[in-house]
């Protein structure tokens, strides 16, 4: 299946390798950065800005779009746009990920190597889970959540849309909710609920600030 990757940065290169290994024929990257126009990454060209998605089905016979961007809201927005244009937005699960058979997984979800997902987890659309994360039972990841490398998410936690769990952070069982668009700092240990738009860090995690935009 022919596809393109939105975002020609280093993470785009990582996903290029994964997707090629999975059998996808990646025709090119899309990127709005002026410095990327005409560039090549690992032999694959940047075809142009994201706006050319409107024509790629006819000009390059593209069937699917991948968008491994760390910006949660932008990732979800662009994948929804691609779907509205008639593209498929498949997910990707690395073959070393260990996922219980009864886990519910939405559309456009990316799960990388050595991740563990226990039974009765629900993963909504456009979630990204990086390497070596552990997601405990009965936890829900809402739309556009990002779970970084080595994160440990306890049981029965509701992670609201666009929350970002930084590298190596731990969210203890007993926490009920991580707020919408919150940011958990790298290495933080969260022992109580996090409000919407809060930035927390430390051991135990404390609120550093509340995002205003």
PDB file of C-alpha atoms in Angstrom:
ATOM      1  CA  UNK A   1       0.000   0.000   0.000  1.00  0.00           C
ATOM      2  CA  UNK A   2       1.394   3.387  -1.023  1.00  0.00           C
ATOM      3  CA  UNK A   3       1.616   6.028   1.668  1.00  0.00           C
ATOM      4  CA  UNK A   4       3.137   9.310   2.779  1.00  0.00           C
ATOM      5  CA  UNK A   5       4.450  10.503   6.126  1.00  0.00           C
ATOM      6  CA  UNK A   6       3.580  13.965   7.410  1.00  0.00           C
ATOM      7  CA  UNK A   7       6.676  15.431   9.067  1.00  0.00           C
ATOM      8  CA  UNK A   8      10.167  15.018   7.647  1.00  0.00           C
ATOM      9  CA  UNK A   9      12.035  15.306  10.944  1.00  0.00           C
ATOM     10  CA  UNK A  10      13.951  12.639  12.825  1.00  0.00           C
ATOM     11  CA  UNK A  11      10.784  10.967  14.094  1.00  0.00           C
ATOM     12  CA  UNK A  12       9.530  10.813  10.521  1.00  0.00           C
ATOM     13  CA  UNK A  13      12.710   8.965   9.573  1.00  0.00           C
ATOM     14  CA  UNK A  14      12.161   6.504  12.429  1.00  0.00           C
ATOM     15  CA  UNK A  15       8.635   5.773  11.257  1.00  0.00           C
ATOM     16  CA  UNK A  16       9.847   5.462   7.672  1.00  0.00           C
ATOM     17  CA  UNK A  17      12.000   2.536   8.769  1.00  0.00           C
ATOM     18  CA  UNK A  18       9.194   0.919  10.775  1.00  0.00           C
ATOM     19  CA  UNK A  19       6.614   1.315   8.026  1.00  0.00           C
ATOM     20  CA  UNK A  20       8.915   0.004   5.314  1.00  0.00           C
ATOM     21  CA  UNK A  21       9.620  -3.042   7.473  1.00  0.00           C
ATOM     22  CA  UNK A  22       5.854  -3.502   7.806  1.00  0.00           C
ATOM     23  CA  UNK A  23       5.492  -3.608   4.030  1.00  0.00           C
ATOM     24  CA  UNK A  24       4.245  -0.107   3.246  1.00  0.00           C
ATOM     25  CA  UNK A  25       5.563   1.629   0.138  1.00  0.00           C
ATOM     26  CA  UNK A  26       6.348   5.115   1.423  1.00  0.00           C
ATOM     27  CA  UNK A  27       6.447   7.447  -1.563  1.00  0.00           C
ATOM     28  CA  UNK A  28       7.511  10.573   0.281  1.00  0.00           C
ATOM     29  CA  UNK A  29       7.230  13.027   3.144  1.00  0.00           C
ATOM     30  CA  UNK A  30       5.070  16.125   3.464  1.00  0.00           C
ATOM     31  CA  UNK A  31       6.435  19.077   5.422  1.00  0.00           C
ATOM     32  CA  UNK A  32       5.637  22.789   5.545  1.00  0.00           C
ATOM     33  CA  UNK A  33       9.181  23.861   6.435  1.00  0.00           C
ATOM     34  CA  UNK A  34      10.771  25.867   3.581  1.00  0.00           C
ATOM     35  CA  UNK A  35      14.138  24.208   4.255  1.00  0.00           C
ATOM     36  CA  UNK A  36      12.627  20.776   3.608  1.00  0.00           C
ATOM     37  CA  UNK A  37      11.306  21.503   0.138  1.00  0.00           C
ATOM     38  CA  UNK A  38      13.191  19.347  -2.360  1.00  0.00           C
ATOM     39  CA  UNK A  39      15.070  17.501   0.387  1.00  0.00           C
ATOM     40  CA  UNK A  40      15.533  13.748   0.686  1.00  0.00           C
ATOM     41  CA  UNK A  41      15.548  11.619   3.849  1.00  0.00           C
ATOM     42  CA  UNK A  42      17.031   8.143   3.626  1.00  0.00           C
ATOM     43  CA  UNK A  43      16.463   8.276  -0.119  1.00  0.00           C
ATOM     44  CA  UNK A  44      12.810   9.309   0.166  1.00  0.00           C
ATOM     45  CA  UNK A  45      11.819  12.777  -1.134  1.00  0.00           C
ATOM     46  CA  UNK A  46       9.877  15.547   0.503  1.00  0.00           C
ATOM     47  CA  UNK A  47       7.055  15.877  -2.004  1.00  0.00           C
ATOM     48  CA  UNK A  48       5.944  19.297  -0.820  1.00  0.00           C
ATOM     49  CA  UNK A  49       3.891  21.048   1.856  1.00  0.00           C
ATOM     50  CA  UNK A  50       0.996  19.372   3.646  1.00  0.00           C
ATOM     51  CA  UNK A  51      -1.495  21.244   1.459  1.00  0.00           C
ATOM     52  CA  UNK A  52      -0.734  18.973  -1.519  1.00  0.00           C
ATOM     53  CA  UNK A  53      -2.655  16.198   0.239  1.00  0.00           C
ATOM     54  CA  UNK A  54      -5.648  17.397  -1.764  1.00  0.00           C
ATOM     55  CA  UNK A  55      -4.007  16.144  -4.992  1.00  0.00           C
ATOM     56  CA  UNK A  56      -1.813  13.200  -4.004  1.00  0.00           C
ATOM     57  CA  UNK A  57      -4.455  10.551  -4.627  1.00  0.00           C
ATOM     58  CA  UNK A  58      -4.530  11.466  -8.305  1.00  0.00           C
ATOM     59  CA  UNK A  59      -0.892  12.480  -8.852  1.00  0.00           C
ATOM     60  CA  UNK A  60       0.843   9.675  -6.925  1.00  0.00           C
ATOM     61  CA  UNK A  61      -1.886   7.076  -6.280  1.00  0.00           C
ATOM     62  CA  UNK A  62      -1.401   7.500  -2.531  1.00  0.00           C
ATOM     63  CA  UNK A  63      -3.753   5.392  -0.416  1.00  0.00           C
ATOM     64  CA  UNK A  64      -2.743   6.102   3.184  1.00  0.00           C
ATOM     65  CA  UNK A  65      -1.315   8.837   5.390  1.00  0.00           C
ATOM     66  CA  UNK A  66       0.805   8.542   8.536  1.00  0.00           C
ATOM     67  CA  UNK A  67       1.429  11.453  10.894  1.00  0.00           C
ATOM     68  CA  UNK A  68       3.878  10.658  13.734  1.00  0.00           C
ATOM     69  CA  UNK A  69       4.084  14.231  15.034  1.00  0.00           C
ATOM     70  CA  UNK A  70       4.632  14.926  18.720  1.00  0.00           C
ATOM     71  CA  UNK A  71       2.195  17.844  18.641  1.00  0.00           C
ATOM     72  CA  UNK A  72      -0.931  16.017  19.781  1.00  0.00           C
ATOM     73  CA  UNK A  73      -3.588  18.423  18.553  1.00  0.00           C
ATOM     74  CA  UNK A  74      -1.899  18.929  15.190  1.00  0.00           C
ATOM     75  CA  UNK A  75      -1.458  15.175  14.691  1.00  0.00           C
ATOM     76  CA  UNK A  76      -5.153  14.525  15.306  1.00  0.00           C
ATOM     77  CA  UNK A  77      -6.196  17.479  13.142  1.00  0.00           C
ATOM     78  CA  UNK A  78      -4.089  16.386  10.174  1.00  0.00           C
ATOM     79  CA  UNK A  79      -5.150  12.747  10.348  1.00  0.00           C
ATOM     80  CA  UNK A  80      -8.808  13.788  10.472  1.00  0.00           C
ATOM     81  CA  UNK A  81      -8.196  16.018   7.466  1.00  0.00           C
ATOM     82  CA  UNK A  82      -6.548  13.154   5.580  1.00  0.00           C
ATOM     83  CA  UNK A  83      -9.502  10.906   6.351  1.00  0.00           C
ATOM     84  CA  UNK A  84     -11.939  13.575   5.145  1.00  0.00           C
ATOM     85  CA  UNK A  85      -9.982  13.681   1.875  1.00  0.00           C
ATOM     86  CA  UNK A  86     -10.554   9.963   1.407  1.00  0.00           C
ATOM     87  CA  UNK A  87      -7.225   8.573   2.600  1.00  0.00           C
ATOM     88  CA  UNK A  88      -6.820   5.643   4.934  1.00  0.00           C
ATOM     89  CA  UNK A  89      -5.156   6.500   8.263  1.00  0.00           C
ATOM     90  CA  UNK A  90      -3.936   3.118   9.497  1.00  0.00           C
ATOM     91  CA  UNK A  91      -2.222   2.537  12.795  1.00  0.00           C
ATOM     92  CA  UNK A  92       1.099   0.851  13.378  1.00  0.00           C
ATOM     93  CA  UNK A  93       1.934  -1.674  16.097  1.00  0.00           C
ATOM     94  CA  UNK A  94       5.515  -2.911  16.373  1.00  0.00           C
ATOM     95  CA  UNK A  95       5.728  -6.719  16.376  1.00  0.00           C
ATOM     96  CA  UNK A  96       7.465  -6.744  19.779  1.00  0.00           C
ATOM     97  CA  UNK A  97       4.626  -4.865  21.509  1.00  0.00           C
ATOM     98  CA  UNK A  98       2.709  -7.077  23.943  1.00  0.00           C
ATOM     99  CA  UNK A  99      -0.966  -6.179  23.817  1.00  0.00           C
ATOM    100  CA  UNK A 100      -3.763  -8.134  25.459  1.00  0.00           C
ATOM    101  CA  UNK A 101      -6.282  -9.496  22.929  1.00  0.00           C
ATOM    102  CA  UNK A 102      -9.188  -7.618  24.513  1.00  0.00           C
ATOM    103  CA  UNK A 103      -7.576  -4.175  24.328  1.00  0.00           C
ATOM    104  CA  UNK A 104      -9.676  -1.783  22.234  1.00  0.00           C
ATOM    105  CA  UNK A 105      -7.584   0.238  19.779  1.00  0.00           C
ATOM    106  CA  UNK A 106      -8.870   3.115  17.652  1.00  0.00           C
ATOM    107  CA  UNK A 107      -7.777   4.465  14.289  1.00  0.00           C
ATOM    108  CA  UNK A 108      -4.356   5.928  13.550  1.00  0.00           C
ATOM    109  CA  UNK A 109      -2.775   4.599  16.758  1.00  0.00           C
ATOM    110  CA  UNK A 110       1.014   4.088  16.807  1.00  0.00           C
ATOM    111  CA  UNK A 111       2.544   1.686  19.350  1.00  0.00           C
ATOM    112  CA  UNK A 112       6.290   1.098  19.326  1.00  0.00           C
ATOM    113  CA  UNK A 113       8.568  -1.721  20.427  1.00  0.00           C
ATOM    114  CA  UNK A 114       8.536  -3.437  23.822  1.00  0.00           C
ATOM    115  CA  UNK A 115       5.346  -1.746  24.973  1.00  0.00           C
ATOM    116  CA  UNK A 116       3.094  -3.679  27.362  1.00  0.00           C
ATOM    117  CA  UNK A 117      -0.658  -3.093  27.343  1.00  0.00           C
ATOM    118  CA  UNK A 118      -2.667  -5.045  29.908  1.00  0.00           C
ATOM    119  CA  UNK A 119      -6.273  -6.300  29.567  1.00  0.00           C
ATOM    120  CA  UNK A 120      -9.293  -3.990  29.423  1.00  0.00           C
ATOM    121  CA  UNK A 121      -7.368  -0.948  28.216  1.00  0.00           C
ATOM    122  CA  UNK A 122      -9.116   1.385  25.752  1.00  0.00           C
ATOM    123  CA  UNK A 123      -6.978   3.381  23.311  1.00  0.00           C
ATOM    124  CA  UNK A 124      -8.844   6.012  21.299  1.00  0.00           C
ATOM    125  CA  UNK A 125      -7.900   7.460  17.901  1.00  0.00           C
ATOM    126  CA  UNK A 126      -4.548   9.098  17.108  1.00  0.00           C
ATOM    127  CA  UNK A 127      -2.706   8.011  20.263  1.00  0.00           C
ATOM    128  CA  UNK A 128       1.083   7.549  20.136  1.00  0.00           C
ATOM    129  CA  UNK A 129       2.871   5.188  22.530  1.00  0.00           C
ATOM    130  CA  UNK A 130       6.661   5.116  22.370  1.00  0.00           C
ATOM    131  CA  UNK A 131       9.104   2.352  23.260  1.00  0.00           C
ATOM    132  CA  UNK A 132       9.000   0.405  26.499  1.00  0.00           C
ATOM    133  CA  UNK A 133       5.851   1.955  27.940  1.00  0.00           C
ATOM    134  CA  UNK A 134       3.629   0.026  30.352  1.00  0.00           C
ATOM    135  CA  UNK A 135      -0.128   0.620  30.337  1.00  0.00           C
ATOM    136  CA  UNK A 136      -1.942  -1.085  33.213  1.00  0.00           C
ATOM    137  CA  UNK A 137      -5.396  -2.653  33.136  1.00  0.00           C
ATOM    138  CA  UNK A 138      -8.661  -0.709  32.821  1.00  0.00           C
ATOM    139  CA  UNK A 139      -6.886   2.491  31.795  1.00  0.00           C
ATOM    140  CA  UNK A 140      -8.303   4.670  29.008  1.00  0.00           C
ATOM    141  CA  UNK A 141      -6.248   6.836  26.660  1.00  0.00           C
ATOM    142  CA  UNK A 142      -8.466   9.405  24.974  1.00  0.00           C
ATOM    143  CA  UNK A 143      -7.914  10.966  21.555  1.00  0.00           C
ATOM    144  CA  UNK A 144      -4.473  12.296  20.707  1.00  0.00           C
ATOM    145  CA  UNK A 145      -2.635  11.243  23.878  1.00  0.00           C
ATOM    146  CA  UNK A 146       1.162  10.844  23.712  1.00  0.00           C
ATOM    147  CA  UNK A 147       2.910   8.316  25.961  1.00  0.00           C
ATOM    148  CA  UNK A 148       6.699   8.695  25.846  1.00  0.00           C
ATOM    149  CA  UNK A 149       9.451   6.121  26.206  1.00  0.00           C
ATOM    150  CA  UNK A 150       9.472   4.213  29.488  1.00  0.00           C
ATOM    151  CA  UNK A 151       6.255   5.652  30.906  1.00  0.00           C
ATOM    152  CA  UNK A 152       4.456   3.585  33.548  1.00  0.00           C
ATOM    153  CA  UNK A 153       0.706   4.200  33.647  1.00  0.00           C
ATOM    154  CA  UNK A 154      -1.143   2.650  36.568  1.00  0.00           C
ATOM    155  CA  UNK A 155      -4.527   0.953  36.551  1.00  0.00           C
ATOM    156  CA  UNK A 156      -7.971   2.490  36.026  1.00  0.00           C
ATOM    157  CA  UNK A 157      -6.708   5.930  34.985  1.00  0.00           C
ATOM    158  CA  UNK A 158      -8.610   8.138  32.541  1.00  0.00           C
ATOM    159  CA  UNK A 159      -6.108  10.026  30.389  1.00  0.00           C
ATOM    160  CA  UNK A 160      -8.010  12.863  28.734  1.00  0.00           C
ATOM    161  CA  UNK A 161      -7.488  14.108  25.153  1.00  0.00           C
ATOM    162  CA  UNK A 162      -4.082  15.444  24.113  1.00  0.00           C
ATOM    163  CA  UNK A 163      -2.370  14.705  27.432  1.00  0.00           C
ATOM    164  CA  UNK A 164       1.409  14.256  27.146  1.00  0.00           C
ATOM    165  CA  UNK A 165       3.272  11.862  29.454  1.00  0.00           C
ATOM    166  CA  UNK A 166       6.984  12.688  29.418  1.00  0.00           C
ATOM    167  CA  UNK A 167       9.805  10.182  29.186  1.00  0.00           C
ATOM    168  CA  UNK A 168      10.127   7.847  32.160  1.00  0.00           C
ATOM    169  CA  UNK A 169       7.237   9.349  34.089  1.00  0.00           C
ATOM    170  CA  UNK A 170       5.142   7.218  36.442  1.00  0.00           C
ATOM    171  CA  UNK A 171       1.455   7.736  37.068  1.00  0.00           C
ATOM    172  CA  UNK A 172       0.570   5.695  40.125  1.00  0.00           C
ATOM    173  CA  UNK A 173      -2.458   3.466  40.503  1.00  0.00           C
ATOM    174  CA  UNK A 174      -4.920   5.487  42.575  1.00  0.00           C
ATOM    175  CA  UNK A 175      -4.724   8.490  40.273  1.00  0.00           C
ATOM    176  CA  UNK A 176      -8.104   8.739  38.565  1.00  0.00           C
ATOM    177  CA  UNK A 177      -7.519  11.301  35.833  1.00  0.00           C
ATOM    178  CA  UNK A 178      -4.888  13.143  33.828  1.00  0.00           C
ATOM    179  CA  UNK A 179      -6.410  16.340  32.487  1.00  0.00           C
ATOM    180  CA  UNK A 180      -6.909  17.388  28.899  1.00  0.00           C
ATOM    181  CA  UNK A 181      -3.762  18.793  27.252  1.00  0.00           C
ATOM    182  CA  UNK A 182      -1.774  18.354  30.463  1.00  0.00           C
ATOM    183  CA  UNK A 183       1.977  17.757  30.372  1.00  0.00           C
ATOM    184  CA  UNK A 184       3.691  15.319  32.726  1.00  0.00           C
ATOM    185  CA  UNK A 185       7.399  16.140  32.970  1.00  0.00           C
ATOM    186  CA  UNK A 186      10.092  13.564  32.298  1.00  0.00           C
ATOM    187  CA  UNK A 187      10.730  11.367  35.331  1.00  0.00           C
ATOM    188  CA  UNK A 188       7.801  12.754  37.303  1.00  0.00           C
ATOM    189  CA  UNK A 189       5.909  10.558  39.761  1.00  0.00           C
ATOM    190  CA  UNK A 190       2.236  11.488  39.739  1.00  0.00           C
ATOM    191  CA  UNK A 191       0.317  10.523  42.889  1.00  0.00           C
ATOM    192  CA  UNK A 192      -2.844  12.615  42.475  1.00  0.00           C
ATOM    193  CA  UNK A 193      -5.140  13.800  39.703  1.00  0.00           C
ATOM    194  CA  UNK A 194      -3.783  16.374  37.252  1.00  0.00           C
ATOM    195  CA  UNK A 195      -6.069  19.249  36.125  1.00  0.00           C
ATOM    196  CA  UNK A 196      -6.728  20.181  32.504  1.00  0.00           C
ATOM    197  CA  UNK A 197      -3.850  22.090  30.859  1.00  0.00           C
ATOM    198  CA  UNK A 198      -1.549  21.677  33.876  1.00  0.00           C
ATOM    199  CA  UNK A 199       2.213  21.225  33.571  1.00  0.00           C
ATOM    200  CA  UNK A 200       3.522  19.032  36.385  1.00  0.00           C
ATOM    201  CA  UNK A 201       7.010  17.826  37.279  1.00  0.00           C
ATOM    202  CA  UNK A 202       9.004  16.377  40.140  1.00  0.00           C
ATOM    203  CA  UNK A 203       8.823  13.570  42.694  1.00  0.00           C
ATOM    204  CA  UNK A 204       6.093  13.703  43.749  1.00  0.00           C
ATOM    205  CA  UNK A 205       4.754  15.712  40.828  1.00  0.00           C
ATOM    206  CA  UNK A 206       3.592  19.255  41.533  1.00  0.00           C
ATOM    207  CA  UNK A 207       1.887  21.805  39.320  1.00  0.00           C
ATOM    208  CA  UNK A 208       4.435  24.135  37.730  1.00  0.00           C
ATOM    209  CA  UNK A 209       1.962  26.193  35.746  1.00  0.00           C
ATOM    210  CA  UNK A 210      -1.343  26.079  33.889  1.00  0.00           C
ATOM    211  CA  UNK A 211      -1.168  26.516  30.119  1.00  0.00           C
ATOM    212  CA  UNK A 212      -3.028  29.561  28.840  1.00  0.00           C
ATOM    213  CA  UNK A 213      -3.175  28.517  25.171  1.00  0.00           C
TER     214      UNK A 213
END
